[in-house]
GROMACS .gro file of C-alpha atoms in nm:
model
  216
    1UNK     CA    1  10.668   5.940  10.806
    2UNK     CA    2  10.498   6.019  11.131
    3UNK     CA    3  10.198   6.307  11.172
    4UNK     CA    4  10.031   6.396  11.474
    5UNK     CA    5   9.690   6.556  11.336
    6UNK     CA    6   9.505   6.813  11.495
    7UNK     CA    7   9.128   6.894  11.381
    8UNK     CA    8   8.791   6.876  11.596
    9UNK     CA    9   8.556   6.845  11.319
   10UNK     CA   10   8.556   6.444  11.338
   11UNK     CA   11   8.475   6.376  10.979
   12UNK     CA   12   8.752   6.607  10.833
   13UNK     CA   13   8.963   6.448  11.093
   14UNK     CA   14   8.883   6.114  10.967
   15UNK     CA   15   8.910   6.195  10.611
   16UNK     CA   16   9.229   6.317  10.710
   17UNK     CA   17   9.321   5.991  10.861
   18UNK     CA   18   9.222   5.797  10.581
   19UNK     CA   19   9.364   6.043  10.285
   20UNK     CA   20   9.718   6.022  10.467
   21UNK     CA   21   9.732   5.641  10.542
   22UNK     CA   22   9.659   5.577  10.193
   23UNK     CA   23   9.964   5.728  10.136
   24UNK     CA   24  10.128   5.521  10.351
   25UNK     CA   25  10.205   5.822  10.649
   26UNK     CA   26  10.170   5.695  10.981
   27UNK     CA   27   9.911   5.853  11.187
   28UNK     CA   28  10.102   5.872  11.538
   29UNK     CA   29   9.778   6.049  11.677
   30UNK     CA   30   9.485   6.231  11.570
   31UNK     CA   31   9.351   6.482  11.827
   32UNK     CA   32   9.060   6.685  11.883
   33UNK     CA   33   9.162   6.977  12.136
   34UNK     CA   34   9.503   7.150  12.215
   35UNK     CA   35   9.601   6.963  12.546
   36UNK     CA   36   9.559   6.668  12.376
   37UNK     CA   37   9.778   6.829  12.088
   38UNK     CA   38  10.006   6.967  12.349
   39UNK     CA   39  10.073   6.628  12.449
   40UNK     CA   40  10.080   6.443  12.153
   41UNK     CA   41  10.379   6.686  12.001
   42UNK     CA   42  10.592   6.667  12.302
   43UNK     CA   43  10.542   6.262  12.383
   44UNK     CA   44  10.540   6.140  11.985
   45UNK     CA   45  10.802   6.351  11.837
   46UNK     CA   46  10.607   6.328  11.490
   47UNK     CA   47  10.840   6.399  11.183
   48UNK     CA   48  10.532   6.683  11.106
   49UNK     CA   49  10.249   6.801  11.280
   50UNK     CA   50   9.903   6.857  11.035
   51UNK     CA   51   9.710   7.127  11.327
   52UNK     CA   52   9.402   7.331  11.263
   53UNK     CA   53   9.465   7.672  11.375
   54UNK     CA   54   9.128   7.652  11.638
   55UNK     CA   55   9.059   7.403  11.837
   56UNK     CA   56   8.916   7.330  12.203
   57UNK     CA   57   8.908   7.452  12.446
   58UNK     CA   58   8.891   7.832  12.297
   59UNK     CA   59   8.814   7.751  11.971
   60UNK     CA   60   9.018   8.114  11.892
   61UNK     CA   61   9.407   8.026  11.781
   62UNK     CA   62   9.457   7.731  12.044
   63UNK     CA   63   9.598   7.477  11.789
   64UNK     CA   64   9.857   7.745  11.663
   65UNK     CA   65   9.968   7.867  12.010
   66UNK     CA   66  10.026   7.464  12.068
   67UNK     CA   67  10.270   7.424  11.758
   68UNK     CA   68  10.440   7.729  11.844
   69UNK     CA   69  10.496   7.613  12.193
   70UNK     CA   70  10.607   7.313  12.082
   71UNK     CA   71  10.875   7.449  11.814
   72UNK     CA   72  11.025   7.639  12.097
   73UNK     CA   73  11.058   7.287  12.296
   74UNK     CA   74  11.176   7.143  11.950
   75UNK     CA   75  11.372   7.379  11.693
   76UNK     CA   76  11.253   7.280  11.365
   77UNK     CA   77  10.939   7.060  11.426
   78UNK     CA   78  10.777   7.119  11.058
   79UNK     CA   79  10.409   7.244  11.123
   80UNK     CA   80  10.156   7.283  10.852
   81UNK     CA   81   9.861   7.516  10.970
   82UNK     CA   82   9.505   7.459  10.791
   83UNK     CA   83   9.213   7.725  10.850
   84UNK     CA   84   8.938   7.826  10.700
   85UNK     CA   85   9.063   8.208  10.666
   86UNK     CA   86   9.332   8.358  10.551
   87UNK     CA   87   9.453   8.474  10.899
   88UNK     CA   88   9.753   8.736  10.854
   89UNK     CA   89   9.836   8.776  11.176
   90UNK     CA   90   9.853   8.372  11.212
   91UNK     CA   91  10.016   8.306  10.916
   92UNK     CA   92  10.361   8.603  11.084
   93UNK     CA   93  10.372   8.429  11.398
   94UNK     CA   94  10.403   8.083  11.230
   95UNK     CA   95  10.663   8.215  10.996
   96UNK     CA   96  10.852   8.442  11.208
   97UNK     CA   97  11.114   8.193  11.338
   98UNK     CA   98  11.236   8.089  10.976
   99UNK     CA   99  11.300   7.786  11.137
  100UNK     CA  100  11.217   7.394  11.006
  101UNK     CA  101  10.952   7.351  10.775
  102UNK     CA  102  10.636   7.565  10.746
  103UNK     CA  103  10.276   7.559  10.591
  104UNK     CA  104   9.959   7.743  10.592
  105UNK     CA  105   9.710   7.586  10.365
  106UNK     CA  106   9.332   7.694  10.335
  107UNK     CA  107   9.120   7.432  10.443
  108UNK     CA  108   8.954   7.361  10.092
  109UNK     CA  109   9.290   7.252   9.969
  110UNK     CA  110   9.252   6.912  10.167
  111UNK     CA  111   9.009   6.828   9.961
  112UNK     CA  112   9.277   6.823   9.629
  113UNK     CA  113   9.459   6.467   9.777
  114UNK     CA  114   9.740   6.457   9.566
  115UNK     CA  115   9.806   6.844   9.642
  116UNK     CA  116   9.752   6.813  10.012
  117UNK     CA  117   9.988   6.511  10.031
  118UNK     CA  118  10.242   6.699   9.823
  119UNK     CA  119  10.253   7.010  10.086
  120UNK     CA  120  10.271   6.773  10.380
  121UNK     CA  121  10.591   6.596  10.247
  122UNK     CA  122  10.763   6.914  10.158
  123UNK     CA  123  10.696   7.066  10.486
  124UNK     CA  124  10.828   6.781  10.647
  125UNK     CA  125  11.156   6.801  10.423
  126UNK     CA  126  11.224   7.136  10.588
  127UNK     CA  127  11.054   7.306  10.301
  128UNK     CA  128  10.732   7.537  10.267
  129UNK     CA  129  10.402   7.495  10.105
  130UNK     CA  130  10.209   7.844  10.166
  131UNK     CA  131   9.872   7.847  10.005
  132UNK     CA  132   9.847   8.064   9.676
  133UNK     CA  133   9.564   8.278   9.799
  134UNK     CA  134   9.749   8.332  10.134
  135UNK     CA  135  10.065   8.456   9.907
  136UNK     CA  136   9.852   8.693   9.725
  137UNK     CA  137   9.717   8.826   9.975
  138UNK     CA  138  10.036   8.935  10.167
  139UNK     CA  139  10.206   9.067   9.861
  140UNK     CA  140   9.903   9.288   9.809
  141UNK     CA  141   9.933   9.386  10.126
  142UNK     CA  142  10.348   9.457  10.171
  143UNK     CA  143  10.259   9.621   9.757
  144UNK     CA  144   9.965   9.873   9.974
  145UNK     CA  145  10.197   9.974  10.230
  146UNK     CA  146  10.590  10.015  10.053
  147UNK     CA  147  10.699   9.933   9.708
  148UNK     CA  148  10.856   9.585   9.638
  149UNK     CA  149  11.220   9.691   9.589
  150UNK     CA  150  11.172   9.765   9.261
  151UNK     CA  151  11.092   9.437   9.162
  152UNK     CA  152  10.953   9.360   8.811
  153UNK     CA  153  10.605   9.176   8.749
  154UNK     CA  154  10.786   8.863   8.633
  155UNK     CA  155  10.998   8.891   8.961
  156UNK     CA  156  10.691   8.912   9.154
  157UNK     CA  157  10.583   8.612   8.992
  158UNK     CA  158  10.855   8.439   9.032
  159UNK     CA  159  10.853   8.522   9.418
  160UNK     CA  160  10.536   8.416   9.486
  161UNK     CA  161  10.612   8.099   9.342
  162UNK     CA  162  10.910   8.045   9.543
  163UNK     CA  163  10.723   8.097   9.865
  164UNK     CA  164  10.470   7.821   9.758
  165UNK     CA  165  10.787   7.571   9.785
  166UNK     CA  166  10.855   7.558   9.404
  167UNK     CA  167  11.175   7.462   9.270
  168UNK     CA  168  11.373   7.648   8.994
  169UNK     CA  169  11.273   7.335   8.788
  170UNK     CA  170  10.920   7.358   8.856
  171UNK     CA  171  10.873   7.749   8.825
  172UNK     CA  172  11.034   7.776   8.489
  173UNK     CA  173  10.830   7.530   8.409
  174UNK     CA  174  10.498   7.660   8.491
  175UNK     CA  175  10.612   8.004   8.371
  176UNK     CA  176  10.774   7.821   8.052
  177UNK     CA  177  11.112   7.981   8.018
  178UNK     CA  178  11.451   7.814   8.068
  179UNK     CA  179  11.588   7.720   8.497
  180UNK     CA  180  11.913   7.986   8.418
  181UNK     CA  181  11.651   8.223   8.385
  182UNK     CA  182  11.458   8.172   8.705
  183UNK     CA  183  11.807   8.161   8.843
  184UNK     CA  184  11.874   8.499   8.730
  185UNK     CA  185  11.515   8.633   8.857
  186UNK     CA  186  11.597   8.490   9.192
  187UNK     CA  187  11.916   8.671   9.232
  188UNK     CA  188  11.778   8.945   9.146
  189UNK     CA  189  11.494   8.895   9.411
  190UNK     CA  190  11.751   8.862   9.679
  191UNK     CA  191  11.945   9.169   9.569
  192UNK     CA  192  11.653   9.370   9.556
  193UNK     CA  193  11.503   9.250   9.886
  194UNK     CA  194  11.868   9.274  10.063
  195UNK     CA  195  11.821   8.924  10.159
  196UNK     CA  196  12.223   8.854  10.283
  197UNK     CA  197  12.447   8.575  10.090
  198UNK     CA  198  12.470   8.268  10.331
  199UNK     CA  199  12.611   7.916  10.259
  200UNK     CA  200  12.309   7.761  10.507
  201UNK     CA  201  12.173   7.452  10.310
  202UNK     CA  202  11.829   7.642  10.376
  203UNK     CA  203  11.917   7.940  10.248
  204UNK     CA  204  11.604   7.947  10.007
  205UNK     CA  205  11.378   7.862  10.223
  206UNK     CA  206  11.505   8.110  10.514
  207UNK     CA  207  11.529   8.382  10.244
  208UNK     CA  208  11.161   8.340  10.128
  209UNK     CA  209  11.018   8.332  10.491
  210UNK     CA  210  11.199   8.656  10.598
  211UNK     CA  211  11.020   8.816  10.300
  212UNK     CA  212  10.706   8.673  10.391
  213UNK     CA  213  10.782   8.848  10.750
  214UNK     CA  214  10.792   9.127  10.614
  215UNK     CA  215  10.533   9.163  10.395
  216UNK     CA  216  10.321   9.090  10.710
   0.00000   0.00000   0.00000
């Protein structure tokens, strides 16, 4: 699997380098600034691009702006987005295509390999890998501002877990009850949130980032 990476700090960049290649991804490039990002995504075609959201020359939003402009030159390039914040405003524009594989991890999750690892590989499957804090944080904000559809607690629950990338497997089995139930929770979700039917083989994933959209 091929990542271009995108950080300026050099040793998080290298520790970067290092913590992927032992997991045998192949670092196409690792940059420093967004034009060399900018150039990197549109000559390497990486299956996933690893970007800090500020880099050089503004150090503002420049590495974000770059994956952005280069999902509209590629539909679907998976991007997973570290920063240091939880940055609301980032985290809508990155999700507001609900197209290809998204992330948006905080920056001390790098430092939890095995997790790390495990959201770059689901991102690249087409899949997302949202950071729990950032999740919380947007549901307490969409909760602030309009009522969740009626949704229960557990429902809640189980949404948030869905948007971190968790299977029906995996969620029942952190919230120990049997898949069928999950299954039922997340029909209910989508009734409740008016999320339409669709027989798109990414109809999970789409479903969960038009929710996050909105809770923006």
């Amino acid at each position: 699997m091929r990542v271009v990476l995108a950080e300026d700090l050099f040793l998080l960049r290298d520790g970067l380098v290092r913590m992927l290649e032992a997991y045998d991804f192949e670092i196409a490039a690792a940059v420093e600034s967004g034009p060399e990002l900018t150039k990197a995504l549109a000559e390497l075609a990486p299956d996933v691009a690893v970007v800090d959201v500020r880099l050089p020359p503004s150090h503002t939003d420049e590495g974000l702006q770059c994956a952005l402009a280069a999902r509209r030159a590629r539909p679907g390039l998976p991007v997973l987005v570290l920063s240091q914040h939880v940055e609301q405003l980032y985290a809508r524009e990155l999700l507001a295509d609900g197209n290809g594989g998204v992330g948006y991890l905080l920056k001390d999750r790098v430092f939890d390999a095995e997790q790390f690892v495990d959201a770059v590989r689901r991102v690249a499957a087409g899949g997302t890998a949202m950071d729990p804090v950032v999740i919380q944080q947007l549901l307490a904000r969409r909760a602030v501002r309009e009522p969740l559809g009626g949704l229960t607690p557990r429902e809640l629950e189980v949404l948030e877990l869905m948007a971190q990338g968790r299977s029906n497997a995996a969620i029942a089995a952190q919230l120990v009850v049997t898949e069928r139930a999950i299954a039922k929770h997340t029909s209910n979700i989508f009734t409740k949130l008016d999320l339409a039917i669709s027989d798109d083989d990414n109809r999970r994933v789409l479903a969960v980032l038009a929710y996050l959209d909105r809770a923006l």
